[in-house]
XYZ file of N, CA, C and O in Angstrom:
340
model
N -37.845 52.065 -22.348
C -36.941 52.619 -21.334
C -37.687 53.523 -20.345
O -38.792 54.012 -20.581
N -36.974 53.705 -19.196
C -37.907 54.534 -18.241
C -37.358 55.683 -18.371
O -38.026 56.689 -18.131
N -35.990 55.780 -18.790
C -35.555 57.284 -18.621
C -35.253 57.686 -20.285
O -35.546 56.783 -21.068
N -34.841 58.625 -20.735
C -34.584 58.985 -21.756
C -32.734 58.646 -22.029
O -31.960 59.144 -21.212
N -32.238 57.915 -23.037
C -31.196 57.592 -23.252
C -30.163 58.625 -22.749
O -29.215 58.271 -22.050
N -30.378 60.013 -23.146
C -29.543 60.965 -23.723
C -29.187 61.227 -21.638
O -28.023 61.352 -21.257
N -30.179 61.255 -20.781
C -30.205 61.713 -19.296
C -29.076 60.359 -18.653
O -28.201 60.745 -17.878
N -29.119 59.056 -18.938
C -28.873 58.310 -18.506
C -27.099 58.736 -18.761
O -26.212 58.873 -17.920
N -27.051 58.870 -20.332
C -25.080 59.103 -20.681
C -24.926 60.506 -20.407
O -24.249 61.082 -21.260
N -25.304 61.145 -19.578
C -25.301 62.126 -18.815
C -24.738 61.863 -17.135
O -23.703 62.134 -16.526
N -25.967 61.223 -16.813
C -25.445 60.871 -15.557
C -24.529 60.392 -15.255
O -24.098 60.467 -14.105
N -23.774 59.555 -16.500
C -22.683 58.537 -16.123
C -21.176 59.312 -16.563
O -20.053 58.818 -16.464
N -21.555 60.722 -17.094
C -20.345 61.885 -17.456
C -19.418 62.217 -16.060
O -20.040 62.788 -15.164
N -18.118 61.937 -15.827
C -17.808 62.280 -14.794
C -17.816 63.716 -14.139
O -17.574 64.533 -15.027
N -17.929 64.084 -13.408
C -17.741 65.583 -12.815
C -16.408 65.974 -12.685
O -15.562 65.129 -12.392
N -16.015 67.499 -12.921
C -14.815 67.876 -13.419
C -13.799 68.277 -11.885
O -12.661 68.731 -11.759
N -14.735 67.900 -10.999
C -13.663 67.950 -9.513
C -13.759 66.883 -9.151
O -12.965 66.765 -8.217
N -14.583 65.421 -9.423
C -14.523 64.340 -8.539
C -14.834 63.311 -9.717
O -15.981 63.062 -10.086
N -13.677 62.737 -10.273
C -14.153 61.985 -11.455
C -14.827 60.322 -11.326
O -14.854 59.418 -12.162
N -15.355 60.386 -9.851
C -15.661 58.754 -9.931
C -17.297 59.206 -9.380
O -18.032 58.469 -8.721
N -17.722 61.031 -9.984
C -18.812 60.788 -9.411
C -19.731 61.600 -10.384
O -19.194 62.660 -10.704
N -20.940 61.410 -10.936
C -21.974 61.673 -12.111
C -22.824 62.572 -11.484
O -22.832 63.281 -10.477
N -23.773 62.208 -12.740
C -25.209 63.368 -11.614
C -25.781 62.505 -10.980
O -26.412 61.619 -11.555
N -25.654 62.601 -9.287
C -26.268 61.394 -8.707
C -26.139 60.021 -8.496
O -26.924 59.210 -8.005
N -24.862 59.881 -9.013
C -24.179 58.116 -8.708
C -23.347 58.556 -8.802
O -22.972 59.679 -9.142
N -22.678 57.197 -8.325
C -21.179 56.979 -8.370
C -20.743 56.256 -9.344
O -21.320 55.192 -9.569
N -19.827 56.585 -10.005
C -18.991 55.639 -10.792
C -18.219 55.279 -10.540
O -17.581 55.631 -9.548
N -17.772 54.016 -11.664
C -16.620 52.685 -11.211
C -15.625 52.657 -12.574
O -15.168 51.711 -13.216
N -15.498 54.071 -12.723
C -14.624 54.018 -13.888
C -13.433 52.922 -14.304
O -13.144 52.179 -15.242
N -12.941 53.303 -13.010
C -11.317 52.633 -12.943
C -11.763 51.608 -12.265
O -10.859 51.334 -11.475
N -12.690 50.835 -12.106
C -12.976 49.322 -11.467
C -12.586 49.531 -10.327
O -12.485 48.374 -9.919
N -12.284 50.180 -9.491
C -11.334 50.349 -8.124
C -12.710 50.616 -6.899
O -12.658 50.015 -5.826
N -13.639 51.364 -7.151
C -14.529 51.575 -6.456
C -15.675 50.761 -5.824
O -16.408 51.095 -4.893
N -15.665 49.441 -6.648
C -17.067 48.572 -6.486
C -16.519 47.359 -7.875
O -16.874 46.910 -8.964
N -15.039 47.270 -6.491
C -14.513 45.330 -7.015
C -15.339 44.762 -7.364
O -16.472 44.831 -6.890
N -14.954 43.975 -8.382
C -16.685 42.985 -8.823
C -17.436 43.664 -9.386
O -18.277 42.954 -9.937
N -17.683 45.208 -9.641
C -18.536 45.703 -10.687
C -17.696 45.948 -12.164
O -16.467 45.890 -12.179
N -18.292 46.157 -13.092
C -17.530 45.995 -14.649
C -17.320 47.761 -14.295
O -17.887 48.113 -13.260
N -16.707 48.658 -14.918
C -16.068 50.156 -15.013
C -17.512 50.667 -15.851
O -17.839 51.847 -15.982
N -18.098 49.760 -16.253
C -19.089 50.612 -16.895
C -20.200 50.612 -16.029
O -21.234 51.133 -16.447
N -20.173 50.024 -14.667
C -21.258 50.432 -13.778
C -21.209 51.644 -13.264
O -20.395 52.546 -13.461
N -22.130 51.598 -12.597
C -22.642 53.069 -11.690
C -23.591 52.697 -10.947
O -24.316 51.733 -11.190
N -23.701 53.674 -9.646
C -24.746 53.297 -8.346
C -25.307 54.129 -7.427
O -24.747 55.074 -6.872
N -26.167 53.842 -7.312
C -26.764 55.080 -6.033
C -26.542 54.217 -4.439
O -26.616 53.019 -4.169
N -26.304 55.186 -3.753
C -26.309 54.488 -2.340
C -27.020 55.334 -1.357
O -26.912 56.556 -1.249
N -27.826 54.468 -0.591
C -28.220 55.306 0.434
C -27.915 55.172 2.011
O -26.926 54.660 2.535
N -28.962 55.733 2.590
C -27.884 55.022 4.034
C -28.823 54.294 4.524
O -29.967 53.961 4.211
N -27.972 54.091 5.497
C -27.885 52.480 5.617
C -27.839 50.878 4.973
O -28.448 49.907 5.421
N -26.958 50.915 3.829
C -26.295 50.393 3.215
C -27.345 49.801 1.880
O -27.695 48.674 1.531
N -27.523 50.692 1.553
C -28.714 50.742 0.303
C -27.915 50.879 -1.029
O -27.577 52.011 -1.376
N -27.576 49.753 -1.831
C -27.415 50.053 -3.089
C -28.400 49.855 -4.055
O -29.314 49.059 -3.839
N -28.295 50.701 -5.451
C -28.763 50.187 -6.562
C -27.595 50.174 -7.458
O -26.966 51.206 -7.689
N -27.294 49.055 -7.961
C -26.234 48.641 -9.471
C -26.640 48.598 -10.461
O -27.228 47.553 -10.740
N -26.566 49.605 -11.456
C -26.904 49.369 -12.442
C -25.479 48.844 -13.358
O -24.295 49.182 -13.346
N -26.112 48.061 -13.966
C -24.254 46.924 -14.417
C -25.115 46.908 -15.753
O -26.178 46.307 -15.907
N -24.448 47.684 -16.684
C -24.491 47.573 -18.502
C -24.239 46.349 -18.863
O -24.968 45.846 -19.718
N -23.015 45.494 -18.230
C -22.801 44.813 -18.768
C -23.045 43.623 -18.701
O -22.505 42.772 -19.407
N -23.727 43.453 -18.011
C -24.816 42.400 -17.565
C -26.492 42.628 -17.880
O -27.424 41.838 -17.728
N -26.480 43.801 -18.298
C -27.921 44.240 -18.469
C -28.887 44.000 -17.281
O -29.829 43.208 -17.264
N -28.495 44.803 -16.326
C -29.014 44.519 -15.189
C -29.334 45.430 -14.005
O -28.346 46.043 -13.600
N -30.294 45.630 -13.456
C -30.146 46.855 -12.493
C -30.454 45.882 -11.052
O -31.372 45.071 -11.175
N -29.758 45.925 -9.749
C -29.561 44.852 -8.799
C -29.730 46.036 -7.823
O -29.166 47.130 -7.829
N -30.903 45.393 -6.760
C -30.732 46.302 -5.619
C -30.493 45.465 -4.094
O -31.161 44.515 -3.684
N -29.635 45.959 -3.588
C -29.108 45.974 -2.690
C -29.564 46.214 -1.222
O -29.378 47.397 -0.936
N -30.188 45.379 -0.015
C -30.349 46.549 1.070
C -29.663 45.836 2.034
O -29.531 44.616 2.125
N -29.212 46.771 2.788
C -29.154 46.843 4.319
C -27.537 46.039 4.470
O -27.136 45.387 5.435
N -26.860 46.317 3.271
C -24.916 45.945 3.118
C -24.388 46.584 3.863
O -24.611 47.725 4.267
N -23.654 45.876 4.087
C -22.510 46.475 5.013
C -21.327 46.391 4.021
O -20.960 45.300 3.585
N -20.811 47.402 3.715
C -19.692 47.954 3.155
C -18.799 47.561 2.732
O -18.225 47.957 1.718
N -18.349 46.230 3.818
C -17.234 45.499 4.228
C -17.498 44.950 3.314
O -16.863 45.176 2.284
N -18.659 43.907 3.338
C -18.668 42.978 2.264
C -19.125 43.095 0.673
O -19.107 42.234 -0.207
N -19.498 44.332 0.639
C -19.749 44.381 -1.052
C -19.110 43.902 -1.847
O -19.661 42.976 -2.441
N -17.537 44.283 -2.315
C -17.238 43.435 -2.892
C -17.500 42.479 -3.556
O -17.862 42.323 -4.721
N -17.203 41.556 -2.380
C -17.571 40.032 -2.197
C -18.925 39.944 -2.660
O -18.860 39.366 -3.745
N -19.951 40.182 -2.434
C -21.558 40.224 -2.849
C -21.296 40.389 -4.394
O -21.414 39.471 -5.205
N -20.867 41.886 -4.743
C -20.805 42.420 -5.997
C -20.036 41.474 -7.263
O -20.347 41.305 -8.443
N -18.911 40.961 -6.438
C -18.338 39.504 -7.242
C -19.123 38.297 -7.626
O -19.049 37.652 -8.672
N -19.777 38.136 -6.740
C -19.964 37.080 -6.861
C -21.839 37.342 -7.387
O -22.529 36.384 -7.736
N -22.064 37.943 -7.367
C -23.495 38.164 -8.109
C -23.459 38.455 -9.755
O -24.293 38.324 -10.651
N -21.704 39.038 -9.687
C -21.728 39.382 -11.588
C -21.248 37.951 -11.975
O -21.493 37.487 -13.089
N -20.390 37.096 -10.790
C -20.496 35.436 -11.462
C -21.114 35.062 -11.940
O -21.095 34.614 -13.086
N -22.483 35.179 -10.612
C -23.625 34.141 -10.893
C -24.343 34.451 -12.295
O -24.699 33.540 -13.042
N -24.582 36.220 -12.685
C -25.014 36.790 -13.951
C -24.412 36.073 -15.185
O -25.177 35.566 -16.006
N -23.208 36.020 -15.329
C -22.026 35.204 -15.923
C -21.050 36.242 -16.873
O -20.571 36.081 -17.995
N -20.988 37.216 -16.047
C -19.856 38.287 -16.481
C -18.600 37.645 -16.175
O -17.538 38.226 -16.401
């Protein structure tokens, strides 16, 4: 592993004023945030439309550049297809 287990289920702890957001990502608790990602993902974004997905449940970390917003989703769907989530 690159990070230490214990930092990672840390990061993915929600924060007690903004619960869809960790140390440093975002979470998809309630699936509502990043359609097409499983609730057990989480992501960093940067700008200009920079993701990284890390998707547990696919065992997979997917990076993303230069999205436009609009279509994530759609990308994010259809990439956990192709994975076969």
């Amino acid at each position: 592993p690159l990070l230490p287990r214990a930092w990672v289920e840390a990061m993915r702890q929600p924060c007690a004023i903004a619960p869809f957001y960790g140390r440093l990502v975002w979470l998809n608790r309630d699936g509502k945030h990043f359609p097409g990602a499983s609730p057990q993902s989480f992501f960093m974004l940067g700008a200009g439309g920079h993701y990284v997905w890390i998707e547990p449940a696919l065992d997979a970390v997917i990076v993303l550049r230069w999205l436009d917003g609009a279509h994530a989703p759609g990308v994010m769907r259809r990439i956990s297809e192709a994975l076969g989530a």
